[in-house]
Every structure is written in structure tokens, then in C-alpha cells.
mmCIF file of C-alpha atoms in Angstrom:
data_model
loop_
_atom_site.group_PDB
_atom_site.id
_atom_site.type_symbol
_atom_site.label_atom_id
_atom_site.label_comp_id
_atom_site.label_asym_id
_atom_site.label_seq_id
_atom_site.Cartn_x
_atom_site.Cartn_y
_atom_site.Cartn_z
ATOM 1 C CA MET A 1 -26.633 19.156 12.650
ATOM 2 C CA SER A 2 -22.848 19.692 12.604
ATOM 3 C CA ARG A 3 -20.824 19.394 9.425
ATOM 4 C CA LEU A 4 -17.154 18.931 8.711
ATOM 5 C CA THR A 5 -15.134 21.976 7.790
ATOM 6 C CA THR A 6 -13.825 22.190 4.233
ATOM 7 C CA GLU A 7 -10.317 21.368 5.471
ATOM 8 C CA GLU A 8 -11.529 18.344 7.436
ATOM 9 C CA ARG A 9 -13.508 17.023 4.483
ATOM 10 C CA ASP A 10 -10.509 17.481 2.185
ATOM 11 C CA ASP A 11 -8.350 15.521 4.654
ATOM 12 C CA LEU A 12 -10.934 12.745 4.731
ATOM 13 C CA LYS A 13 -11.045 12.616 0.920
ATOM 14 C CA LEU A 14 -7.253 12.520 0.745
ATOM 15 C CA TRP A 15 -6.959 9.552 3.094
ATOM 16 C CA ALA A 16 -9.859 7.770 1.402
ATOM 17 C CA ARG A 17 -8.054 8.202 -1.917
ATOM 18 C CA ILE A 18 -4.751 6.888 -0.550
ATOM 19 C CA HIS A 19 -6.248 3.776 1.050
ATOM 20 C CA VAL A 20 -8.632 2.977 -1.810
ATOM 21 C CA ARG A 21 -5.876 3.325 -4.394
ATOM 22 C CA GLY A 22 -3.385 1.472 -2.222
ATOM 23 C CA GLY A 23 -5.828 -1.404 -2.367
ATOM 24 C CA TYR A 24 -4.562 -3.452 0.562
ATOM 25 C CA GLU A 25 -7.525 -3.076 2.940
ATOM 26 C CA PRO A 26 -11.150 -4.104 2.425
ATOM 27 C CA VAL A 27 -13.791 -1.380 2.521
ATOM 28 C CA GLU A 28 -14.694 -2.137 6.135
ATOM 29 C CA GLU A 29 -11.108 -1.666 7.280
ATOM 30 C CA ILE A 30 -10.671 1.530 5.262
ATOM 31 C CA GLU A 31 -13.759 2.954 6.931
ATOM 32 C CA GLU A 32 -12.423 2.022 10.373
ATOM 33 C CA ILE A 33 -9.129 3.755 9.585
ATOM 34 C CA LEU A 34 -10.934 6.902 8.448
ATOM 35 C CA LEU A 35 -13.231 6.867 11.466
ATOM 36 C CA ASP A 36 -10.179 6.791 13.725
ATOM 37 C CA LEU A 37 -8.646 9.705 11.807
ATOM 38 C CA SER A 38 -11.863 11.715 11.971
ATOM 39 C CA GLU A 39 -11.849 11.511 15.762
ATOM 40 C CA GLU A 40 -9.084 14.133 15.642
ATOM 41 C CA PHE A 41 -11.352 16.642 13.876
ATOM 42 C CA ASP A 42 -12.618 19.655 15.803
ATOM 43 C CA SER A 43 -16.137 19.539 14.366
ATOM 44 C CA PRO A 44 -18.539 18.062 16.964
ATOM 45 C CA LEU A 45 -20.120 15.337 14.843
ATOM 46 C CA SER A 46 -22.398 12.605 16.052
ATOM 47 C CA GLU A 47 -21.169 9.058 15.477
ATOM 48 C CA ARG A 48 -23.768 8.595 12.734
ATOM 49 C CA ASP A 49 -22.682 11.779 10.958
ATOM 50 C CA ARG A 50 -19.024 10.727 11.107
ATOM 51 C CA GLN A 51 -19.886 7.339 9.628
ATOM 52 C CA THR A 52 -21.877 9.044 6.882
ATOM 53 C CA GLU A 53 -19.032 11.400 6.006
ATOM 54 C CA VAL A 54 -16.550 8.534 5.923
ATOM 55 C CA ARG A 55 -18.783 6.367 3.745
ATOM 56 C CA SER A 56 -19.304 9.251 1.327
ATOM 57 C CA ALA A 57 -15.553 9.857 1.012
ATOM 58 C CA VAL A 58 -14.870 6.159 0.374
ATOM 59 C CA ILE A 59 -17.616 5.884 -2.252
ATOM 60 C CA GLN A 60 -16.322 8.944 -4.076
ATOM 61 C CA ALA A 61 -12.736 7.619 -4.054
ATOM 62 C CA ILE A 62 -13.839 4.249 -5.457
ATOM 63 C CA GLU A 63 -16.046 5.779 -8.149
ATOM 64 C CA VAL A 64 -13.256 8.076 -9.375
ATOM 65 C CA LEU A 65 -10.806 5.170 -9.449
ATOM 66 C CA ARG A 66 -13.183 2.902 -11.340
ATOM 67 C CA GLU A 67 -13.739 5.583 -13.969
ATOM 68 C CA GLU A 68 -9.988 6.053 -14.405
ATOM 69 C CA GLN A 69 -9.080 2.385 -14.603
ATOM 70 C CA VAL A 70 -11.240 1.870 -17.693
ATOM 71 C CA GLY A 71 -8.533 3.638 -19.695
ATOM 72 C CA TRP A 72 -5.540 1.894 -18.120
ATOM 73 C CA PRO A 73 -3.303 -0.472 -20.088
ATOM 74 C CA VAL A 74 -3.858 -4.197 -19.738
ATOM 75 C CA LEU A 75 -0.573 -4.528 -17.823
ATOM 76 C CA THR A 76 0.045 -1.704 -15.332
ATOM 77 C CA ASP A 77 3.156 -0.904 -13.320
ATOM 78 C CA PHE A 78 1.456 -2.367 -10.264
ATOM 79 C CA ASP A 79 0.851 -5.613 -12.179
ATOM 80 C CA ARG A 80 4.558 -5.630 -13.028
ATOM 81 C CA LEU A 81 5.449 -5.082 -9.379
ATOM 82 C CA GLU A 82 3.302 -8.028 -8.295
ATOM 83 C CA LEU A 83 4.861 -10.179 -11.017
ATOM 84 C CA ALA A 84 8.359 -9.250 -9.849
ATOM 85 C CA PHE A 85 7.513 -10.080 -6.239
ATOM 86 C CA ASP A 86 6.131 -13.466 -7.309
ATOM 87 C CA MET A 87 9.291 -14.140 -9.297
ATOM 88 C CA LEU A 88 11.468 -13.236 -6.317
ATOM 89 C CA GLU A 89 9.536 -15.621 -4.066
ATOM 90 C CA ASP A 90 10.126 -18.336 -6.659
ATOM 91 C CA LYS A 91 13.832 -17.566 -6.230
ATOM 92 C CA ASP A 92 13.553 -17.986 -2.438
ATOM 93 C CA ILE A 93 13.603 -14.271 -1.685
ATOM 94 C CA VAL A 94 10.789 -13.544 0.767
ATOM 95 C CA ALA A 95 8.812 -10.648 -0.761
ATOM 96 C CA ARG A 96 6.184 -8.710 1.200
ATOM 97 C CA GLN A 97 4.015 -5.782 0.136
ATOM 98 C CA ASN A 98 2.610 -3.107 2.446
ATOM 99 C CA PHE A 99 4.425 -4.891 5.267
ATOM 100 C CA THR A 100 4.070 -3.321 8.746
ATOM 101 C CA CYS A 101 3.647 0.379 9.459
ATOM 102 C CA CYS A 102 7.245 1.539 8.963
ATOM 103 C CA GLY A 103 10.786 0.466 8.135
ATOM 104 C CA THR A 104 11.816 -0.108 11.735
ATOM 105 C CA CYS A 105 8.914 -2.482 12.363
ATOM 106 C CA GLY A 106 9.490 -4.157 9.004
ATOM 107 C CA ALA A 107 13.151 -4.860 9.770
ATOM 108 C CA SER A 108 12.139 -6.193 13.175
ATOM 109 C CA GLU A 109 9.377 -8.480 11.907
ATOM 110 C CA ILE A 110 10.695 -9.777 8.582
ATOM 111 C CA GLY A 111 12.461 -12.552 10.462
ATOM 112 C CA ILE A 112 9.063 -14.005 11.381
ATOM 113 C CA GLU A 113 8.111 -14.036 7.689
ATOM 114 C CA ILE A 114 11.363 -15.794 6.840
ATOM 115 C CA GLU A 115 10.707 -18.430 9.513
ATOM 116 C CA ASP A 116 7.198 -18.961 8.182
ATOM 117 C CA PHE A 117 8.542 -19.273 4.631
ATOM 118 C CA GLU A 118 11.105 -21.833 5.715
ATOM 119 C CA SER A 119 8.526 -23.830 7.670
ATOM 120 C CA TYR A 120 7.341 -25.142 4.304
ATOM 121 C CA GLY A 121 10.710 -26.743 3.651
ATOM 122 C CA ARG A 122 12.312 -23.986 1.565
ATOM 123 C CA ALA A 123 15.470 -22.163 2.580
ATOM 124 C CA ALA A 124 15.123 -18.390 2.206
ATOM 125 C CA ARG A 125 18.111 -16.625 0.636
ATOM 126 C CA GLY A 126 16.957 -13.050 1.247
ATOM 127 C CA TYR A 127 14.029 -10.704 1.644
ATOM 128 C CA VAL A 128 12.495 -7.566 0.169
ATOM 129 C CA PHE A 129 9.587 -5.485 1.420
ATOM 130 C CA PHE A 130 7.938 -2.093 1.370
ATOM 131 C CA HIS A 131 5.900 -0.829 4.306
ATOM 132 C CA GLN A 132 2.597 1.009 4.656
ATOM 133 C CA GLN A 133 4.172 4.466 4.604
ATOM 134 C CA ASP A 134 5.969 3.450 1.403
ATOM 135 C CA THR A 135 2.624 2.498 -0.129
ATOM 136 C CA GLU A 136 1.125 5.866 0.778
ATOM 137 C CA SER A 137 4.097 7.645 -0.762
ATOM 138 C CA ALA A 138 3.920 5.566 -3.950
ATOM 139 C CA VAL A 139 0.208 6.291 -4.381
ATOM 140 C CA GLU A 140 0.756 10.025 -4.032
ATOM 141 C CA THR A 141 4.181 10.557 -5.643
ATOM 142 C CA GLY A 142 4.849 7.540 -7.855
ATOM 143 C CA ASN A 143 8.046 6.762 -5.941
ATOM 144 C CA LEU A 144 8.336 3.427 -4.148
ATOM 145 C CA TYR A 145 11.326 2.348 -2.057
ATOM 146 C CA LEU A 146 12.154 -1.237 -1.141
ATOM 147 C CA SER A 147 14.078 -2.583 1.841
ATOM 148 C CA TYR A 148 16.096 -5.726 1.258
ATOM 149 C CA GLY A 149 18.653 -8.030 2.821
ATOM 150 C CA ALA A 150 20.046 -11.531 3.117
ATOM 151 C CA ALA A 151 18.200 -14.110 5.191
ATOM 152 C CA ASN A 152 20.945 -16.063 6.944
ATOM 153 C CA ASN A 153 24.239 -14.428 6.034
ATOM 154 C CA ASN A 154 25.319 -11.001 7.265
ATOM 155 C CA ALA A 155 28.231 -10.561 4.855
ATOM 156 C CA ASP A 156 27.983 -7.295 2.905
ATOM 157 C CA VAL A 157 28.697 -9.016 -0.382
ATOM 158 C CA VAL A 158 25.736 -11.365 0.123
ATOM 159 C CA PHE A 159 23.446 -8.417 0.933
ATOM 160 C CA LEU A 160 24.563 -6.639 -2.227
ATOM 161 C CA ASP A 161 24.081 -9.755 -4.348
ATOM 162 C CA ILE A 162 20.492 -10.008 -3.092
ATOM 163 C CA GLY A 163 19.950 -6.315 -3.818
ATOM 164 C CA GLN A 164 21.299 -6.700 -7.342
ATOM 165 C CA GLU A 165 19.063 -9.703 -7.972
ATOM 166 C CA ILE A 166 16.013 -7.727 -6.810
ATOM 167 C CA HIS A 167 17.050 -4.776 -8.977
ATOM 168 C CA ASP A 168 17.495 -6.996 -12.035
ATOM 169 C CA THR A 169 14.159 -8.769 -11.513
ATOM 170 C CA LEU A 170 12.255 -5.481 -11.219
ATOM 171 C CA LYS A 171 13.957 -4.210 -14.342
ATOM 172 C CA ALA A 172 13.257 -7.435 -16.228
ATOM 173 C CA VAL A 173 9.490 -6.975 -15.852
ATOM 174 C CA GLY A 174 9.686 -3.458 -17.271
ATOM 175 C CA LEU A 175 9.797 -1.255 -14.167
ATOM 176 C CA ASN A 176 11.863 1.926 -13.896
ATOM 177 C CA VAL A 177 14.367 0.995 -11.175
ATOM 178 C CA HIS A 178 17.047 3.191 -9.636
ATOM 179 C CA TRP A 179 19.684 1.962 -7.193
ATOM 180 C CA ASP A 180 23.344 2.872 -6.898
ATOM 181 C CA GLY A 181 24.439 -0.490 -5.505
ATOM 182 C CA GLN A 182 25.218 0.980 -2.112
ATOM 183 C CA LEU A 183 24.404 -1.181 0.899
ATOM 184 C CA GLU A 184 22.914 1.689 2.889
ATOM 185 C CA HIS A 185 20.541 2.775 0.107
ATOM 186 C CA ARG A 186 17.117 1.306 -0.595
ATOM 187 C CA ILE A 187 16.059 0.219 -4.069
ATOM 188 C CA GLY A 188 13.797 2.790 -5.743
ATOM 189 C CA VAL A 189 11.059 2.272 -8.312
ATOM 190 C CA THR A 190 9.405 5.124 -10.201
ATOM 191 C CA MET A 191 5.957 3.939 -11.233
ATOM 192 C CA ASP A 192 2.354 4.830 -11.919
ATOM 193 C CA TRP A 193 0.511 3.237 -9.007
ATOM 194 C CA GLN A 194 -2.406 1.871 -10.996
ATOM 195 C CA ARG A 195 -4.048 -0.826 -8.938
ATOM 196 C CA ARG A 196 -7.540 -1.753 -10.061
ATOM 197 C CA TRP A 197 -10.471 -1.716 -7.677
ATOM 198 C CA GLU A 198 -12.163 -5.080 -8.034
ATOM 199 C CA GLY A 199 -14.515 -5.008 -5.054
ATOM 200 C CA ALA A 200 -18.019 -3.664 -4.686
ATOM 201 C CA ILE A 201 -18.948 -0.050 -3.986
ATOM 202 C CA PRO A 202 -20.615 0.347 -0.569
ATOM 203 C CA LYS A 203 -24.084 1.839 -0.388
ATOM 204 C CA PRO A 204 -24.484 5.448 0.786
ATOM 205 C CA MET A 205 -25.593 5.937 4.385
ATOM 206 C CA LYS A 206 -28.492 8.102 5.418
ATOM 207 C CA ARG A 207 -27.764 10.678 8.073
ATOM 208 C CA TRP A 208 -30.683 9.305 10.043
ATOM 209 C CA PRO A 209 -31.121 5.521 10.406
ATOM 210 C CA PHE A 210 -34.831 5.633 9.524
#
């Protein structure tokens, strides 16, 4: 029976940690992501063995997180981030978390989100989002960067006003925000990414299905 190398298993644990702590995908989707990643490994595993390794990595990541979150404060930085995004939506700034795979795709697709927002009879003034790579970086480094802009006005001054409003809202909820007010720079947040795991822990898989 083939096994993963130490390096391959460490990679699997790392990606399980990032996706579990990111908290945006259900367990089933996390396992699918890790199965796709494990296809690049050199170790000749059977499909059942790969599934078992992936399940084990996910369980371990969830268990470690659940132990840690017992000692977290009632209101975490992630809770503050969610509150700020809700407040911005109330101000007609379309706010999306973990939105698309990268900044290029996010900038291309945010218009669809704005149209959807406005389909409910509200006029969007601007937008803010961070993408999946931003989430991964925030989980690992504590640094999150936000893209922003105006919804229906391309004037620089309008863009900057939206950016300042986002900055002020993030700061108002107690987050550590850094932005120099420059149009070409994203808004940064230094934070402890403490998002609680509220789902179930999957059951371990046997290496043999009998």
C-alpha cells in the first residue's frame, strides 16, 4: 500500500488548514479541492487511499481549530470584518468576501454583483471585495487587502470618496486599517483571522471500504 511522502502530507495539511480556517467552503467542497491538489503528487496512491489521506487532513485541521477557538474573544477580528461589510452594504456599497479566484476576475465580475444588487431597487454607490487568494494570504499572514471602486461614476474623486468611506467603516468597528489614500493602492487590514468552525467534523475513513 503506497503512502504519501512527508512533504506531500505536509502540503495536504497546509491546504486543509487554509481552507478550514478560511471557512468559506463546506467540508465536501474542501475535500474536493484537496483531492484535486493531491492528483499532482508523485506517490502512486489508489483513489481510496487519497480520499483517506484528505479526510484525515481535514479532520485534523478542524479539530485543531475547534480547540483554539475555545479561548478566542467573544468578538474576533473576523466578526468585525463581517460587521463592517454588512454596514457597507447598508450604505449601498456592494461588499463581497472571498469573491472569485483573483483580482482580475473580481474586477471583471463585480459588475454582475452590482447589477444583482440593483435589481432589488437599490442604487449601488460603490463596491469592495477581497478574492480567494486574499483569503489564503489573510489566514496565513494576517494581512488582508481589499479592492474597491465606484459603481456608476469613473471620476477619481468619487473612487477616493468610496475608498475613504470603506476605510472609515473598517476603522469604526475596531480593525487595524492602513491605506494611504492613493487611488492605485488597495485598502489593507492587519487582523487575526479567527473564524469559528461551526459545522460538524467528518468521520474518519477506513483505508478499505469493508
